[in-house]
Every structure is written in C-alpha cells, then in structure tokens.
Amino acid sequence: MDEEDSFEYTVGGGAEDEFAAMLFGSAEGKRSKRIPMTYRWRDMDPRTAETVWKHLGEWVQWLVDTYHLPTSVIPDCWWKHSDMVAELYGLQRAEQASYTEDDGGFGPIAFHERLTSSIERMRDRTRTAGCVGLQVHRETVRRVLPPGGPIPQS
C-alpha cells in the first residue's frame, strides 16, 4: 500500500474534530444541560437519593408502559432488589444520555441495543429471585464472604 492508498488523512484548522462531531456527536464530550449527573448509589446523601429515587421510579413506570414489560422482566417489587435497581438506574442513564443535543443519531439505537441485553439480565434475576412465581416479594439472603479476603495471610 503506498501513500496514496492510505486511509489516513489530515485536515487543517480543526476540520477533523468537526467531521468527527458531525458523525459521532461531540468530539469535546458536550452534554445536554437537561441530563443531570450520574451518581454512585452508595455515595449519595439522603437528599440526593430522594430525588434520584423519585426520578427513577417515574422512569421505570415509563419504561414498563412504553415497552410493555411484564413482571417476569421487572417485578412489582423491583425497588427492593439492589441488583434490579442498579440495572434500571444504569439503563435510565443510558437512555437519557442517548438524547444529548450533540448526538448524531446513534444514541437512540445504542440505547435499544442495551435495552435488549438488559431485559435478558433482568429476566434472569427476576427468575432467580422468585418474586413473580410467588406473587409476593421474596427477600434476598445476604451473602457474607468469609474473613481473610484478598489480603494475603502471612
């Protein structure tokens, strides 16, 4: 392959960044002002947690209604299962990030690709939890790891 056959090219004056932004969204990582910060659940203060829970609950209702998700995917007691909460929160954030003002149109389809994978994971978790079959919430037993963890013993 000689120099003329190369797929690499350079364009002056920042045109490469403009072209990348046109194709893939912002090269600078601009975010829409309507998308709030993503939080780590264990680090939230009570006031923030209350707001995040409210928005997540509303969003989960929207998700269930929009995609006609049965209780075998999202049980009525989803909010009592930390793994379901984490999955749904991640999915909520992915959906909101899919509609940034500088997205070139790839965000919505990427969200739907994530949604498909997420539905399968939630279906597996719901089946394991057993809440749907029992028609009542079944408390998950907390697993406690034995002492001596990752720190080598002398």
PDB file of C-alpha atoms in Angstrom:
ATOM      1  CA  MET A   1       0.000   0.000   0.000  1.00  0.00           C
ATOM      2  CA  ASP A   2       1.540   3.298  -0.988  1.00  0.00           C
ATOM      3  CA  GLU A   3       0.899   6.728   0.448  1.00  0.00           C
ATOM      4  CA  GLU A   4      -1.998   7.439  -1.942  1.00  0.00           C
ATOM      5  CA  ASP A   5      -3.811   4.244  -0.898  1.00  0.00           C
ATOM      6  CA  SER A   6      -3.620   5.058   2.804  1.00  0.00           C
ATOM      7  CA  PHE A   7      -6.847   5.558   4.685  1.00  0.00           C
ATOM      8  CA  GLU A   8      -5.227   8.117   6.942  1.00  0.00           C
ATOM      9  CA  TYR A   9      -5.587  11.783   6.178  1.00  0.00           C
ATOM     10  CA  THR A  10      -5.025  15.088   7.869  1.00  0.00           C
ATOM     11  CA  VAL A  11      -7.130  18.176   7.577  1.00  0.00           C
ATOM     12  CA  GLY A  12      -6.042  21.516   8.936  1.00  0.00           C
ATOM     13  CA  GLY A  13      -7.879  24.037  11.047  1.00  0.00           C
ATOM     14  CA  GLY A  14      -9.717  21.580  13.310  1.00  0.00           C
ATOM     15  CA  ALA A  15     -11.843  20.143  10.498  1.00  0.00           C
ATOM     16  CA  GLU A  16     -11.130  16.597  11.728  1.00  0.00           C
ATOM     17  CA  ASP A  17     -12.816  17.392  15.038  1.00  0.00           C
ATOM     18  CA  GLU A  18     -15.767  18.982  13.251  1.00  0.00           C
ATOM     19  CA  PHE A  19     -16.120  15.937  10.993  1.00  0.00           C
ATOM     20  CA  ALA A  20     -15.924  13.561  13.990  1.00  0.00           C
ATOM     21  CA  ALA A  21     -18.535  15.635  15.823  1.00  0.00           C
ATOM     22  CA  MET A  22     -20.818  15.518  12.797  1.00  0.00           C
ATOM     23  CA  LEU A  23     -20.536  11.715  12.555  1.00  0.00           C
ATOM     24  CA  PHE A  24     -20.375  10.643  16.176  1.00  0.00           C
ATOM     25  CA  GLY A  25     -21.532  13.529  18.308  1.00  0.00           C
ATOM     26  CA  SER A  26     -19.268  15.967  20.039  1.00  0.00           C
ATOM     27  CA  ALA A  27     -15.531  15.378  19.982  1.00  0.00           C
ATOM     28  CA  GLU A  28     -15.438  17.553  23.089  1.00  0.00           C
ATOM     29  CA  GLY A  29     -17.899  15.443  25.054  1.00  0.00           C
ATOM     30  CA  LYS A  30     -20.558  18.140  25.324  1.00  0.00           C
ATOM     31  CA  ARG A  31     -23.624  17.078  27.249  1.00  0.00           C
ATOM     32  CA  SER A  32     -27.116  18.391  27.186  1.00  0.00           C
ATOM     33  CA  LYS A  33     -27.927  20.645  30.112  1.00  0.00           C
ATOM     34  CA  ARG A  34     -31.068  18.580  30.820  1.00  0.00           C
ATOM     35  CA  ILE A  35     -29.116  15.450  31.764  1.00  0.00           C
ATOM     36  CA  PRO A  36     -28.138  15.511  35.425  1.00  0.00           C
ATOM     37  CA  MET A  37     -25.061  13.869  36.824  1.00  0.00           C
ATOM     38  CA  THR A  38     -24.881  10.094  37.229  1.00  0.00           C
ATOM     39  CA  TYR A  39     -24.427   9.083  40.860  1.00  0.00           C
ATOM     40  CA  ARG A  40     -22.990   6.086  42.594  1.00  0.00           C
ATOM     41  CA  TRP A  41     -25.776   4.817  44.872  1.00  0.00           C
ATOM     42  CA  ARG A  42     -23.580   4.117  47.883  1.00  0.00           C
ATOM     43  CA  ASP A  43     -22.152   7.669  47.800  1.00  0.00           C
ATOM     44  CA  MET A  44     -25.426   9.621  47.658  1.00  0.00           C
ATOM     45  CA  ASP A  45     -26.502  11.823  50.515  1.00  0.00           C
ATOM     46  CA  PRO A  46     -30.144  11.352  51.653  1.00  0.00           C
ATOM     47  CA  ARG A  47     -31.425  14.463  49.870  1.00  0.00           C
ATOM     48  CA  THR A  48     -29.884  13.465  46.534  1.00  0.00           C
ATOM     49  CA  ALA A  49     -31.046   9.860  46.976  1.00  0.00           C
ATOM     50  CA  GLU A  50     -34.642  11.001  47.476  1.00  0.00           C
ATOM     51  CA  THR A  51     -34.578  12.960  44.202  1.00  0.00           C
ATOM     52  CA  VAL A  52     -32.852  10.156  42.284  1.00  0.00           C
ATOM     53  CA  TRP A  53     -35.342   7.564  43.625  1.00  0.00           C
ATOM     54  CA  LYS A  54     -38.274   9.760  42.554  1.00  0.00           C
ATOM     55  CA  HIS A  55     -36.932  10.169  39.019  1.00  0.00           C
ATOM     56  CA  LEU A  56     -36.004   6.501  38.757  1.00  0.00           C
ATOM     57  CA  GLY A  57     -39.473   5.401  39.881  1.00  0.00           C
ATOM     58  CA  GLU A  58     -41.122   7.627  37.284  1.00  0.00           C
ATOM     59  CA  TRP A  59     -38.713   6.427  34.621  1.00  0.00           C
ATOM     60  CA  VAL A  60     -39.294   2.739  35.421  1.00  0.00           C
ATOM     61  CA  GLN A  61     -43.045   3.314  35.095  1.00  0.00           C
ATOM     62  CA  TRP A  62     -42.423   4.945  31.712  1.00  0.00           C
ATOM     63  CA  LEU A  63     -40.185   2.016  30.652  1.00  0.00           C
ATOM     64  CA  VAL A  64     -42.746  -0.609  31.676  1.00  0.00           C
ATOM     65  CA  ASP A  65     -45.567   1.265  29.916  1.00  0.00           C
ATOM     66  CA  THR A  66     -43.629   2.081  26.750  1.00  0.00           C
ATOM     67  CA  TYR A  67     -42.089  -1.341  26.183  1.00  0.00           C
ATOM     68  CA  HIS A  68     -44.966  -3.379  27.698  1.00  0.00           C
ATOM     69  CA  LEU A  69     -42.589  -5.168  30.068  1.00  0.00           C
ATOM     70  CA  PRO A  70     -44.167  -7.955  32.122  1.00  0.00           C
ATOM     71  CA  THR A  71     -43.487  -8.744  35.774  1.00  0.00           C
ATOM     72  CA  SER A  72     -41.228 -11.578  34.601  1.00  0.00           C
ATOM     73  CA  VAL A  73     -38.795  -8.838  33.494  1.00  0.00           C
ATOM     74  CA  ILE A  74     -39.446  -6.122  36.092  1.00  0.00           C
ATOM     75  CA  PRO A  75     -41.309  -7.400  39.139  1.00  0.00           C
ATOM     76  CA  ASP A  76     -43.599  -5.100  41.091  1.00  0.00           C
ATOM     77  CA  CYS A  77     -41.061  -5.167  43.934  1.00  0.00           C
ATOM     78  CA  TRP A  78     -38.103  -4.169  41.701  1.00  0.00           C
ATOM     79  CA  TRP A  79     -37.134  -1.396  44.080  1.00  0.00           C
ATOM     80  CA  LYS A  80     -36.476  -3.946  46.862  1.00  0.00           C
ATOM     81  CA  HIS A  81     -33.769  -5.696  44.805  1.00  0.00           C
ATOM     82  CA  SER A  82     -30.443  -3.846  44.713  1.00  0.00           C
ATOM     83  CA  ASP A  83     -29.332  -5.645  41.540  1.00  0.00           C
ATOM     84  CA  MET A  84     -32.526  -4.601  39.728  1.00  0.00           C
ATOM     85  CA  VAL A  85     -32.170  -1.032  40.981  1.00  0.00           C
ATOM     86  CA  ALA A  86     -28.586  -0.889  39.710  1.00  0.00           C
ATOM     87  CA  GLU A  87     -29.584  -2.324  36.315  1.00  0.00           C
ATOM     88  CA  LEU A  88     -32.542   0.006  35.910  1.00  0.00           C
ATOM     89  CA  TYR A  89     -30.573   3.060  37.016  1.00  0.00           C
ATOM     90  CA  GLY A  90     -27.834   2.244  34.513  1.00  0.00           C
ATOM     91  CA  LEU A  91     -30.432   1.789  31.809  1.00  0.00           C
ATOM     92  CA  GLN A  92     -32.122   5.058  32.766  1.00  0.00           C
ATOM     93  CA  ARG A  93     -28.815   6.901  32.499  1.00  0.00           C
ATOM     94  CA  ALA A  94     -28.055   5.246  29.140  1.00  0.00           C
ATOM     95  CA  GLU A  95     -31.458   6.266  27.797  1.00  0.00           C
ATOM     96  CA  GLN A  96     -31.063   9.855  28.936  1.00  0.00           C
ATOM     97  CA  ALA A  97     -27.517  10.066  27.564  1.00  0.00           C
ATOM     98  CA  SER A  98     -28.825   8.806  24.226  1.00  0.00           C
ATOM     99  CA  TYR A  99     -30.620  12.058  23.619  1.00  0.00           C
ATOM    100  CA  THR A 100     -27.885  14.656  24.065  1.00  0.00           C
ATOM    101  CA  GLU A 101     -28.082  17.778  21.970  1.00  0.00           C
ATOM    102  CA  ASP A 102     -24.972  16.824  20.013  1.00  0.00           C
ATOM    103  CA  ASP A 103     -25.804  13.174  19.286  1.00  0.00           C
ATOM    104  CA  GLY A 104     -25.514  12.355  15.614  1.00  0.00           C
ATOM    105  CA  GLY A 105     -28.404   9.873  15.802  1.00  0.00           C
ATOM    106  CA  PHE A 106     -26.523   6.864  17.136  1.00  0.00           C
ATOM    107  CA  GLY A 107     -27.646   7.262  20.743  1.00  0.00           C
ATOM    108  CA  PRO A 108     -31.227   6.000  20.460  1.00  0.00           C
ATOM    109  CA  ILE A 109     -30.268   2.813  18.614  1.00  0.00           C
ATOM    110  CA  ALA A 110     -27.426   2.195  21.080  1.00  0.00           C
ATOM    111  CA  PHE A 111     -29.947   2.509  23.913  1.00  0.00           C
ATOM    112  CA  HIS A 112     -32.195  -0.097  22.291  1.00  0.00           C
ATOM    113  CA  GLU A 113     -29.245  -2.444  21.893  1.00  0.00           C
ATOM    114  CA  ARG A 114     -28.513  -2.015  25.600  1.00  0.00           C
ATOM    115  CA  LEU A 115     -32.192  -2.443  26.452  1.00  0.00           C
ATOM    116  CA  THR A 116     -32.283  -5.873  24.786  1.00  0.00           C
ATOM    117  CA  SER A 117     -29.311  -7.098  26.833  1.00  0.00           C
ATOM    118  CA  SER A 118     -30.679  -5.534  29.978  1.00  0.00           C
ATOM    119  CA  ILE A 119     -34.088  -7.210  29.583  1.00  0.00           C
ATOM    120  CA  GLU A 120     -32.413 -10.623  29.415  1.00  0.00           C
ATOM    121  CA  ARG A 121     -30.351  -9.922  32.549  1.00  0.00           C
ATOM    122  CA  MET A 122     -33.415  -8.644  34.433  1.00  0.00           C
ATOM    123  CA  ARG A 123     -35.464 -11.663  33.351  1.00  0.00           C
ATOM    124  CA  ASP A 124     -32.737 -13.967  34.749  1.00  0.00           C
ATOM    125  CA  ARG A 125     -32.558 -12.026  38.019  1.00  0.00           C
ATOM    126  CA  THR A 126     -36.331 -11.998  38.403  1.00  0.00           C
ATOM    127  CA  ARG A 127     -36.487 -15.744  37.809  1.00  0.00           C
ATOM    128  CA  THR A 128     -33.743 -16.291  40.413  1.00  0.00           C
ATOM    129  CA  ALA A 129     -35.403 -14.005  42.973  1.00  0.00           C
ATOM    130  CA  GLY A 130     -38.682 -15.902  42.657  1.00  0.00           C
ATOM    131  CA  CYS A 131     -40.962 -12.943  43.394  1.00  0.00           C
ATOM    132  CA  VAL A 132     -43.147 -13.347  40.323  1.00  0.00           C
ATOM    133  CA  GLY A 133     -43.927 -17.039  40.849  1.00  0.00           C
ATOM    134  CA  LEU A 134     -44.801 -16.440  44.488  1.00  0.00           C
ATOM    135  CA  GLN A 135     -46.800 -13.289  43.664  1.00  0.00           C
ATOM    136  CA  VAL A 136     -45.148 -11.665  46.699  1.00  0.00           C
ATOM    137  CA  HIS A 137     -41.727 -10.188  47.358  1.00  0.00           C
ATOM    138  CA  ARG A 138     -39.145 -12.739  48.386  1.00  0.00           C
ATOM    139  CA  GLU A 139     -36.311 -11.284  50.423  1.00  0.00           C
ATOM    140  CA  THR A 140     -32.843 -12.000  49.080  1.00  0.00           C
ATOM    141  CA  VAL A 141     -30.488 -13.653  51.549  1.00  0.00           C
ATOM    142  CA  ARG A 142     -27.391 -11.553  52.062  1.00  0.00           C
ATOM    143  CA  ARG A 143     -24.180 -13.408  51.343  1.00  0.00           C
ATOM    144  CA  VAL A 144     -21.317 -12.729  53.740  1.00  0.00           C
ATOM    145  CA  LEU A 145     -17.872 -13.611  52.477  1.00  0.00           C
ATOM    146  CA  PRO A 146     -15.523 -15.455  54.832  1.00  0.00           C
ATOM    147  CA  PRO A 147     -12.820 -13.389  56.550  1.00  0.00           C
ATOM    148  CA  GLY A 148      -9.331 -13.235  55.112  1.00  0.00           C
ATOM    149  CA  GLY A 149     -10.367 -11.872  51.690  1.00  0.00           C
ATOM    150  CA  PRO A 150      -7.878 -10.556  49.179  1.00  0.00           C
ATOM    151  CA  ILE A 151      -5.192  -9.649  51.728  1.00  0.00           C
ATOM    152  CA  PRO A 152      -2.527 -12.393  51.721  1.00  0.00           C
ATOM    153  CA  GLN A 153      -2.098 -14.212  55.012  1.00  0.00           C
ATOM    154  CA  SER A 154       1.459 -14.327  56.413  1.00  0.00           C
TER     155      SER A 154
END
